[in-house]
Amino acid sequence: MCHKIRHPRYWLIVPFKMAGLEIISDQGYRIDGRRSSELRKVCARMGVFTQADGSAYIEQGNTKALATVYGPHEVRKGRGKIQHDRAVVNCQFSMATFSTGERKSRPKGDRRSQEMSMHLRQTFEAVIVTELFPRSQIDIYVQILQADGGNYCACVNAATLAVIDAGIPMKDYVCACTAGFIQDSPLLDISYVEESAGAPFLTVAMMPKSEQIVLLEMNSRLHADNMEKVLDLATQGCKDVFAVLDRHVRDHVSESHALMTAS
Amino acid sequence: MLKSKTFVKKTRKGGVLKVVREHYLRDDIWCGSAACGQCPQDKPVLESDPEIDSSLCGFPHYLIPDTNVVLHQMDVLADSAIRNVIVLQTVQQEVRHRSGTTYQRLRDQSNNPDKNFYVFTNEHHRETYTEREQGESSNDYNDRVIRIATRWYNKHLQENRKDGEAPKVKVVLLTNDRENREKAQKEGLLAYTVHQYVKSLTGNPELVDRLAQVDMGESTDSDIKNEATGRVLFPEHLPLSQLQTGIKSGRFLQGSFMASRENYLEANVLVHGDESRSIFIQGHAHLNRSVNEDAVAVEMLPEDQWKCPSSMVLQDKDGDEETSEPDLGSPKVRSNAIPSGRVVGVIKRNWRPYCGVLQPSGIKEATRHLFMPAERKIPKIRIETRQAETLQGQRIVVSIDGWPRNSRYPKGHFVRKLGEVGDKDTENEVLLLEHDVPHQPFSQAVLNCLPSTPWGITKEDLACRQDLRDLPICSVDPPGCTDIDDALHYLEKPNGNVEVGVHIADVTHFIRPNTPLDQEAANRGNTVYLCDKRIDMVPELLSSNICSLRGKEERFAFSCIWEMTKNAEIVATRFCKSVICSKAAMTYAEAQMRIDDKNRNDAVTFGLRGLNALAKILKKRRIDAGALTLASIEVRFHVDSETHDPIDLETKELRETNSMVEEFMLLANISVAKKILSDFPSCAMLRRHPQPPPSNYDILIKAGKSKGVDIETDTSKSLAVSLDQATIPSEPYFNTLLRIISTRCMMQALYFCSGTLPESDFFHYGLATPIYTHFTSPIRRYSDIIVHRLLAVSINADKSFPDLLDKYKSQALCNNLNFRHKMAQYAGRASVELHTQLFFKNKVTEEEGFVLFVRKNAVQVLIPKFGFEGTIFLKSQDGRGEDSPFVFNEEESSQTAGEVKLRMFDRVVVQITVETSHIQHQKLRIRLVKPEVPGFSVPPVEASDKISQPPVKKVKT
């Protein structure tokens, strides 16, 4: 409001602060009460639809995503796409019109969604053992039902569960997580408010057991010295996500098993 | 740990957008008390047995202040007697929202381990979180949250006492809100007002003085009418929401309030976003309780009510509460009325603690006193103190608490005592405080960053640096300089070219990024030079020893080495970190003597001659390009070795060697600027000097015209040429005066980060170079340290670090450096003024002077010998001026009295004395001696009283 700074006495300690928002307090708590290396609460369900070959629903805090998987099946349209040595992975990303604060006019097909679909395809092509299904196609449809930061991560995590639900062999789980660098401290799993603070953040998708990075995206410049800290945190985050997903998968399997043996 | 949270949704409506945020509640937030036996905390902040003598609470207790208490009574909370305070997150956030400075002070308290302030994150604690009830106002909600936390603490501390040993600790809620207090007491909590509590502190009676007088910022109309005086002196301030809509619709204008130094009833408001626009404000009601530098909202007056500034000097004399305004004589002539307005509300107060003295009071036992700030732009402040007697004749610091509508003066409270008025240390302290110069001794954390002594160069150091110890390097500086940051060398090469090197102290080798030492230096920004004192940017061990390039000692340097033709054309430039050994550390005079001494032919002298020859070529080239040579007179005081009082002063002399060193420093700065900009296009720290708007030159052109000289100001080149040509043989000082005036037309040079401006704005007008930076004085300027670091990264001599490459942080740093630089200049000038006053104390001196400006009721006179300018009032300050023999002619700006006409550039003789009648503003009084004006000028000293003024003679010789 007042652009003339008469006493910038304390600029050193608080260099650039958004008006009214302190992303992380001196006591180490973020706006929503998490500490810097804590994930949001993750809830997941597998096998939510019966008609699809595999499906899963995930909540990461207020970000909610639904994934469905069809296939592997023979390539229906665009026979030119057929690969003779492996399966083709087809991904489609969309956001529900009600997923954001302001109603979205175009739920899919915009540039951002197309980019997201491409990233998802690359991620899953690297993880699914496609060589087992030559001349066929696997479809993964993901929809964001509610967006609150980390959309890509929720999509990847949901799709992983859906692919597992469909029984398609993968080299490993693929888990994704974001980590930002805001007010000089690395923060894990940043929410929409933290994203909009304008600070750089990384999106990482990795195979947690081998720690191989499948996809890494950085939205703006980050000094090399900080990169390592942020990446380490993101790696830890992916492993935490893996622990949660794995437990859900095991619970789901033992439940289904119990159902089957009972019948 | 992660899973134990309950999940709650919080909805906030802002505009039409619905924001949904998660809000996690935790059960791992500890109470922070050492008396608690349950919370598994490492280092509890709050003591288990807090000791403070209070007659109200005779048991150990912690304090929980509410938001208003923190906002208004920070001076009490900051006192060392108040410890063991629980700051609730709710309170902290609200304070942060309402006042940045108070928030920062609160943060300083909680970071200070001696104060035992504990910040309790109550809103994320599972047991202290509560949801807002329907229809509950945010104030009521916050009060309730505070009460809940207080209750939780009481219960928690009671239930979880460490076995047996610990006494029963209670928590006391401090709130001045009656409703909140009553509710708290009903709930069985201990709640008092701050005033009750502080008055009950038997061990610390002096704290009462620090209590802010204003309990509530927003007292309603009915409150005011109920008070004893019953008078409302000022119009109401509009609420912020109304101001914002008004500003949006254009009905109000937002700006910074700049009070007039001369006239306490006048001010200007500089409109934000439109630097050239200013609105004139006149009179108590229109000023409406604004204080200098507040951000205010202004409503324009209709054109027929516009006023014109009464070029009169007016001081707030009487302490009575009268509001009768002296007639400012706003003329009926509307032609020179300027856009005027009135203040309708204050958007943001920019109050700070002010230095000053107590106004002597008639009644001895009175506790209400008036405080007179040293800064004349600040109004007097009413304070309550019981120690008035001991504070008489002392410099004290006072803070403003508020300015109710029924009070002529703002209300404030005493903060601390500085020392006796007139004492030099006290006055130095005052001017450092008033200019916001950080001058505390360096903290232990900073000193820990220094290298251990004795310090020496190791083999590893030599391995990564060029060894230039054999070169004939020398330094040339003013006499008495201990922080030598530059040295030079000159060598002839076999191919006919020459090698010239500028070696700058390698300060960044010792000041590593983000250490406490670095942060302190960045905050200080530069070394401040006062007449008798230097406030160092870095500790003395570095500034005067390890970094200083002293003669015959091995030192680290950052070198910039050029290969040049004899015609000063640069063939190649290289930069390197080096080890040097200066062969000689000379003063300007010594260097000049060496150059002139034909018998000396050693390598250093040879080098000096070569450098001197090159410097002349460089200077000529620079001036041909349009660089300006401007004038200002600098003086130096000779100080008595025992009393440290100034006994004589001389103006600084410029020698050829001064400009020799300067030329090479400029060249080095420009070379470095080019290098860092090419390697760091978006984050290089550079220095620019914008071209002044043409209107700035009006006064210069007018001054020239009065003597029949045309001054062209289209470009710096044409200005330089016309200044060179503007000489009048009969008036040798005319040219210098013109240059002094043109200096005042200039804009401030500024540091900036290259990524924040288009390249066309990088220009340095005064030096006529497209790009410039500061590289050559890292001991005394922080900007140079950053430039060194950038350059070191670009030649692979050092590693980069995140903040260096962040253009926003870099720009924030620049803003601080610009501010500090400006303040250092002002402080330096204020120090000269102070010393001039000490110098003229008990003396009457006569000196030659020149009229610099002619004003309506005064002329400003420059006295070249002492390098200061003073004002001769031609009309008495309070009267209308009928008694003055002078008549002002605005057209040709002259003052005429009978035969005598005073115009710009006229030579006068003036008498200088120190006026001591006014204790606060001791100032130099200048009276006219020649030309003689009957009934106005004073007789020369010799004629009046020779014998009683013996010191005068001594000074004049």
mmCIF file of N, CA and C in Angstrom, chain B residues 267-345:
data_model
loop_
_atom_site.group_PDB
_atom_site.id
_atom_site.type_symbol
_atom_site.label_atom_id
_atom_site.label_comp_id
_atom_site.label_asym_id
_atom_site.label_seq_id
_atom_site.Cartn_x
_atom_site.Cartn_y
_atom_site.Cartn_z
ATOM 1 N N ALA B 267 2.141 21.540 5.507
ATOM 2 C CA ALA B 267 2.729 20.269 5.111
ATOM 3 C C ALA B 267 2.425 20.028 3.643
ATOM 4 N N ASN B 268 3.141 19.096 3.074
ATOM 5 C CA ASN B 268 2.854 18.650 1.724
ATOM 6 C C ASN B 268 2.582 17.160 1.754
ATOM 7 N N VAL B 269 1.714 16.725 0.875
ATOM 8 C CA VAL B 269 1.492 15.293 0.753
ATOM 9 C C VAL B 269 1.954 14.872 -0.626
ATOM 10 N N LEU B 270 2.908 13.965 -0.658
ATOM 11 C CA LEU B 270 3.410 13.467 -1.941
ATOM 12 C C LEU B 270 2.529 12.312 -2.369
ATOM 13 N N VAL B 271 1.881 12.476 -3.480
ATOM 14 C CA VAL B 271 0.919 11.471 -3.921
ATOM 15 C C VAL B 271 1.663 10.230 -4.393
ATOM 16 N N HIS B 272 1.212 9.083 -3.911
ATOM 17 C CA HIS B 272 1.869 7.824 -4.287
ATOM 18 C C HIS B 272 1.631 7.528 -5.754
ATOM 19 N N GLY B 273 2.653 7.039 -6.393
ATOM 20 C CA GLY B 273 2.508 6.624 -7.781
ATOM 21 C C GLY B 273 2.640 7.782 -8.748
ATOM 22 N N ASP B 274 2.675 8.996 -8.241
ATOM 23 C CA ASP B 274 2.831 10.139 -9.131
ATOM 24 C C ASP B 274 3.790 11.101 -8.423
ATOM 25 N N GLU B 275 5.067 10.840 -8.605
ATOM 26 C CA GLU B 275 6.078 11.477 -7.773
ATOM 27 C C GLU B 275 6.062 13.000 -7.884
ATOM 28 N N SER B 276 5.651 13.499 -9.043
ATOM 29 C CA SER B 276 5.786 14.934 -9.241
ATOM 30 C C SER B 276 4.625 15.699 -8.599
ATOM 31 N N ARG B 277 3.599 14.968 -8.148
ATOM 32 C CA ARG B 277 2.414 15.654 -7.661
ATOM 33 C C ARG B 277 2.447 15.796 -6.149
ATOM 34 N N SER B 278 2.246 16.994 -5.685
ATOM 35 C CA SER B 278 2.169 17.155 -4.246
ATOM 36 C C SER B 278 1.022 18.087 -3.902
ATOM 37 N N ILE B 279 0.415 17.812 -2.763
ATOM 38 C CA ILE B 279 -0.759 18.575 -2.343
ATOM 39 C C ILE B 279 -0.394 19.348 -1.088
ATOM 40 N N PHE B 280 -0.800 20.586 -1.072
ATOM 41 C CA PHE B 280 -0.448 21.456 0.036
ATOM 42 C C PHE B 280 -1.533 21.402 1.106
ATOM 43 N N ILE B 281 -1.130 21.334 2.358
ATOM 44 C CA ILE B 281 -2.085 21.259 3.463
ATOM 45 C C ILE B 281 -1.744 22.373 4.438
ATOM 46 N N GLN B 282 -2.745 23.077 4.907
ATOM 47 C CA GLN B 282 -2.472 24.176 5.828
ATOM 48 C C GLN B 282 -3.505 24.207 6.937
ATOM 49 N N GLY B 283 -3.048 24.441 8.143
ATOM 50 C CA GLY B 283 -3.954 24.634 9.274
ATOM 51 C C GLY B 283 -4.214 23.364 10.065
ATOM 52 N N HIS B 284 -4.463 23.554 11.375
ATOM 53 C CA HIS B 284 -4.672 22.435 12.296
ATOM 54 C C HIS B 284 -5.697 21.420 11.799
ATOM 55 N N ALA B 285 -6.869 21.942 11.450
ATOM 56 C CA ALA B 285 -7.969 21.035 11.139
ATOM 57 C C ALA B 285 -7.680 20.259 9.869
ATOM 58 N N HIS B 286 -7.045 20.909 8.917
ATOM 59 C CA HIS B 286 -6.740 20.219 7.671
ATOM 60 C C HIS B 286 -5.606 19.219 7.834
ATOM 61 N N LEU B 287 -4.643 19.583 8.669
ATOM 62 C CA LEU B 287 -3.546 18.631 8.925
ATOM 63 C C LEU B 287 -4.103 17.410 9.657
ATOM 64 N N ASN B 288 -5.083 17.672 10.490
ATOM 65 C CA ASN B 288 -5.843 16.610 11.137
ATOM 66 C C ASN B 288 -4.988 15.493 11.742
ATOM 67 N N ARG B 289 -4.123 15.886 12.650
ATOM 68 C CA ARG B 289 -3.351 14.922 13.458
ATOM 69 C C ARG B 289 -2.394 14.040 12.659
ATOM 70 N N SER B 290 -2.025 14.456 11.487
ATOM 71 C CA SER B 290 -1.039 13.653 10.777
ATOM 72 C C SER B 290 0.346 13.999 11.305
ATOM 73 N N VAL B 291 1.202 13.021 11.303
ATOM 74 C CA VAL B 291 2.574 13.222 11.740
ATOM 75 C C VAL B 291 3.467 12.910 10.550
ATOM 76 N N ASN B 292 4.596 13.584 10.502
ATOM 77 C CA ASN B 292 5.520 13.419 9.385
ATOM 78 C C ASN B 292 5.691 11.956 8.980
ATOM 79 N N GLU B 293 5.605 11.708 7.681
ATOM 80 C CA GLU B 293 5.834 10.392 7.081
ATOM 81 C C GLU B 293 4.695 9.391 7.238
ATOM 82 N N ASP B 294 3.576 9.811 7.796
ATOM 83 C CA ASP B 294 2.415 8.934 7.797
ATOM 84 C C ASP B 294 1.920 8.754 6.364
ATOM 85 N N ALA B 295 1.286 7.623 6.114
ATOM 86 C CA ALA B 295 0.592 7.473 4.838
ATOM 87 C C ALA B 295 -0.837 7.944 5.073
ATOM 88 N N VAL B 296 -1.271 8.936 4.342
ATOM 89 C CA VAL B 296 -2.573 9.533 4.621
ATOM 90 C C VAL B 296 -3.434 9.551 3.371
ATOM 91 N N ALA B 297 -4.734 9.755 3.597
ATOM 92 C CA ALA B 297 -5.656 9.962 2.478
ATOM 93 C C ALA B 297 -6.063 11.434 2.511
ATOM 94 N N VAL B 298 -6.060 12.057 1.340
ATOM 95 C CA VAL B 298 -6.286 13.486 1.255
ATOM 96 C C VAL B 298 -7.459 13.748 0.336
ATOM 97 N N GLU B 299 -8.277 14.714 0.731
ATOM 98 C CA GLU B 299 -9.338 15.148 -0.161
ATOM 99 C C GLU B 299 -8.954 16.527 -0.681
ATOM 100 N N MET B 300 -9.108 16.735 -1.979
ATOM 101 C CA MET B 300 -8.750 18.032 -2.547
ATOM 102 C C MET B 300 -9.800 19.060 -2.153
ATOM 103 N N LEU B 301 -9.360 20.266 -1.897
ATOM 104 C CA LEU B 301 -10.294 21.352 -1.624
ATOM 105 C C LEU B 301 -10.741 21.946 -2.951
ATOM 106 N N PRO B 302 -11.934 22.542 -2.970
ATOM 107 C CA PRO B 302 -12.330 23.228 -4.211
ATOM 108 C C PRO B 302 -11.349 24.358 -4.527
ATOM 109 N N GLU B 303 -11.236 24.674 -5.785
ATOM 110 C CA GLU B 303 -10.154 25.548 -6.226
ATOM 111 C C GLU B 303 -10.190 26.922 -5.559
ATOM 112 N N ASP B 304 -11.383 27.393 -5.222
ATOM 113 C CA ASP B 304 -11.426 28.730 -4.629
ATOM 114 C C ASP B 304 -10.949 28.741 -3.180
ATOM 115 N N GLN B 305 -10.693 27.556 -2.626
ATOM 116 C CA GLN B 305 -10.136 27.534 -1.265
ATOM 117 C C GLN B 305 -8.657 27.183 -1.253
ATOM 118 N N TRP B 306 -8.064 27.145 -2.418
ATOM 119 C CA TRP B 306 -6.648 26.812 -2.446
ATOM 120 C C TRP B 306 -5.843 27.887 -1.757
ATOM 121 N N LYS B 307 -4.775 27.431 -1.151
ATOM 122 C CA LYS B 307 -3.945 28.348 -0.375
ATOM 123 C C LYS B 307 -2.593 28.479 -1.055
ATOM 124 N N CYS B 308 -1.827 29.418 -0.560
ATOM 125 C CA CYS B 308 -0.442 29.443 -1.011
ATOM 126 C C CYS B 308 0.449 29.400 0.212
ATOM 127 N N PRO B 309 1.569 28.709 0.112
ATOM 128 C CA PRO B 309 2.441 28.580 1.279
ATOM 129 C C PRO B 309 2.882 29.968 1.737
ATOM 130 N N SER B 310 2.834 30.191 3.037
ATOM 131 C CA SER B 310 3.213 31.498 3.543
ATOM 132 C C SER B 310 4.697 31.470 3.767
ATOM 133 N N SER B 311 5.506 31.749 2.823
ATOM 134 C CA SER B 311 6.948 31.545 2.982
ATOM 135 C C SER B 311 7.439 32.130 4.300
ATOM 136 N N MET B 312 6.760 31.752 5.364
ATOM 137 C CA MET B 312 7.101 32.289 6.670
ATOM 138 C C MET B 312 7.590 31.148 7.545
ATOM 139 N N VAL B 313 8.448 31.500 8.486
ATOM 140 C CA VAL B 313 8.939 30.481 9.386
ATOM 141 C C VAL B 313 8.164 30.573 10.683
ATOM 142 N N LEU B 314 7.565 29.484 11.074
ATOM 143 C CA LEU B 314 6.664 29.531 12.215
ATOM 144 C C LEU B 314 6.940 28.345 13.113
ATOM 145 N N GLN B 315 7.180 28.630 14.397
ATOM 146 C CA GLN B 315 7.412 27.519 15.312
ATOM 147 C C GLN B 315 6.320 27.469 16.352
ATOM 148 N N ASP B 316 6.035 26.264 16.767
ATOM 149 C CA ASP B 316 4.985 26.059 17.739
ATOM 150 C C ASP B 316 5.533 26.484 19.087
ATOM 151 N N LYS B 317 5.116 27.653 19.550
ATOM 152 C CA LYS B 317 5.788 28.214 20.726
ATOM 153 C C LYS B 317 5.122 27.838 22.036
ATOM 154 N N ASP B 318 3.833 28.164 22.148
ATOM 155 C CA ASP B 318 3.223 28.070 23.467
ATOM 156 C C ASP B 318 2.684 26.680 23.741
ATOM 157 N N GLY B 319 2.713 26.364 25.018
ATOM 158 C CA GLY B 319 2.282 25.028 25.402
ATOM 159 C C GLY B 319 0.806 24.958 25.726
ATOM 160 N N ASP B 320 0.095 26.052 25.618
ATOM 161 C CA ASP B 320 -1.310 25.987 26.010
ATOM 162 C C ASP B 320 -2.115 25.260 24.941
ATOM 163 N N GLU B 321 -3.310 24.928 25.314
ATOM 164 C CA GLU B 321 -4.095 24.086 24.418
ATOM 165 C C GLU B 321 -4.926 24.912 23.457
ATOM 166 N N GLU B 322 -4.560 26.151 23.307
ATOM 167 C CA GLU B 322 -5.322 27.001 22.402
ATOM 168 C C GLU B 322 -5.187 26.512 20.969
ATOM 169 N N THR B 323 -6.208 26.672 20.235
ATOM 170 C CA THR B 323 -6.105 26.291 18.842
ATOM 171 C C THR B 323 -6.185 27.496 17.926
ATOM 172 N N SER B 324 -6.247 28.664 18.521
ATOM 173 C CA SER B 324 -6.318 29.847 17.667
ATOM 174 C C SER B 324 -5.111 29.825 16.744
ATOM 175 N N GLU B 325 -5.377 29.996 15.487
ATOM 176 C CA GLU B 325 -4.278 29.882 14.543
ATOM 177 C C GLU B 325 -3.788 31.255 14.168
ATOM 178 N N PRO B 326 -2.478 31.422 14.173
ATOM 179 C CA PRO B 326 -1.970 32.693 13.697
ATOM 180 C C PRO B 326 -2.361 32.841 12.232
ATOM 181 N N ASP B 327 -2.642 34.061 11.861
ATOM 182 C CA ASP B 327 -3.027 34.300 10.480
ATOM 183 C C ASP B 327 -1.819 34.056 9.586
ATOM 184 N N LEU B 328 -1.967 33.121 8.723
ATOM 185 C CA LEU B 328 -0.821 32.797 7.882
ATOM 186 C C LEU B 328 -0.744 33.739 6.692
ATOM 187 N N GLY B 329 -1.644 34.688 6.689
ATOM 188 C CA GLY B 329 -1.562 35.719 5.667
ATOM 189 C C GLY B 329 -1.734 35.174 4.271
ATOM 190 N N SER B 330 -2.640 34.170 4.124
ATOM 191 C CA SER B 330 -2.813 33.676 2.773
ATOM 192 C C SER B 330 -3.428 34.801 1.961
ATOM 193 N N PRO B 331 -2.776 35.169 0.927
ATOM 194 C CA PRO B 331 -3.150 36.389 0.230
ATOM 195 C C PRO B 331 -4.417 36.194 -0.579
ATOM 196 N N LYS B 332 -5.039 37.311 -0.880
ATOM 197 C CA LYS B 332 -6.250 37.236 -1.677
ATOM 198 C C LYS B 332 -5.899 36.932 -3.139
ATOM 199 N N VAL B 333 -4.658 37.184 -3.447
ATOM 200 C CA VAL B 333 -4.241 36.904 -4.817
ATOM 201 C C VAL B 333 -4.284 35.401 -5.041
ATOM 202 N N ARG B 334 -5.107 34.957 -5.945
ATOM 203 C CA ARG B 334 -5.246 33.524 -6.161
ATOM 204 C C ARG B 334 -4.216 33.001 -7.162
ATOM 205 N N SER B 335 -3.502 33.920 -7.756
ATOM 206 C CA SER B 335 -2.627 33.483 -8.844
ATOM 207 C C SER B 335 -1.579 32.484 -8.365
ATOM 208 N N ASN B 336 -1.050 32.699 -7.154
ATOM 209 C CA ASN B 336 0.005 31.789 -6.733
ATOM 210 C C ASN B 336 -0.491 30.758 -5.722
ATOM 211 N N ALA B 337 -1.803 30.576 -5.656
ATOM 212 C CA ALA B 337 -2.312 29.516 -4.801
ATOM 213 C C ALA B 337 -2.002 28.174 -5.468
ATOM 214 N N ILE B 338 -1.707 27.178 -4.662
ATOM 215 C CA ILE B 338 -1.357 25.880 -5.229
ATOM 216 C C ILE B 338 -2.376 24.841 -4.781
ATOM 217 N N PRO B 339 -2.454 23.721 -5.489
ATOM 218 C CA PRO B 339 -3.434 22.702 -5.137
ATOM 219 C C PRO B 339 -3.368 22.367 -3.660
ATOM 220 N N SER B 340 -4.480 22.520 -2.980
ATOM 221 C CA SER B 340 -4.490 22.284 -1.542
ATOM 222 C C SER B 340 -5.546 21.245 -1.207
ATOM 223 N N GLY B 341 -5.375 20.650 -0.052
ATOM 224 C CA GLY B 341 -6.329 19.618 0.335
ATOM 225 C C GLY B 341 -6.395 19.520 1.833
ATOM 226 N N ARG B 342 -7.160 18.527 2.282
ATOM 227 C CA ARG B 342 -7.209 18.279 3.718
ATOM 228 C C ARG B 342 -7.125 16.779 3.969
ATOM 229 N N VAL B 343 -6.548 16.442 5.112
ATOM 230 C CA VAL B 343 -6.377 15.032 5.451
ATOM 231 C C VAL B 343 -7.695 14.496 5.987
ATOM 232 N N VAL B 344 -8.197 13.419 5.375
ATOM 233 C CA VAL B 344 -9.451 12.836 5.854
ATOM 234 C C VAL B 344 -9.224 11.564 6.663
ATOM 235 N N GLY B 345 -8.051 11.004 6.550
ATOM 236 C CA GLY B 345 -7.811 9.794 7.330
ATOM 237 C C GLY B 345 -6.368 9.350 7.208
#
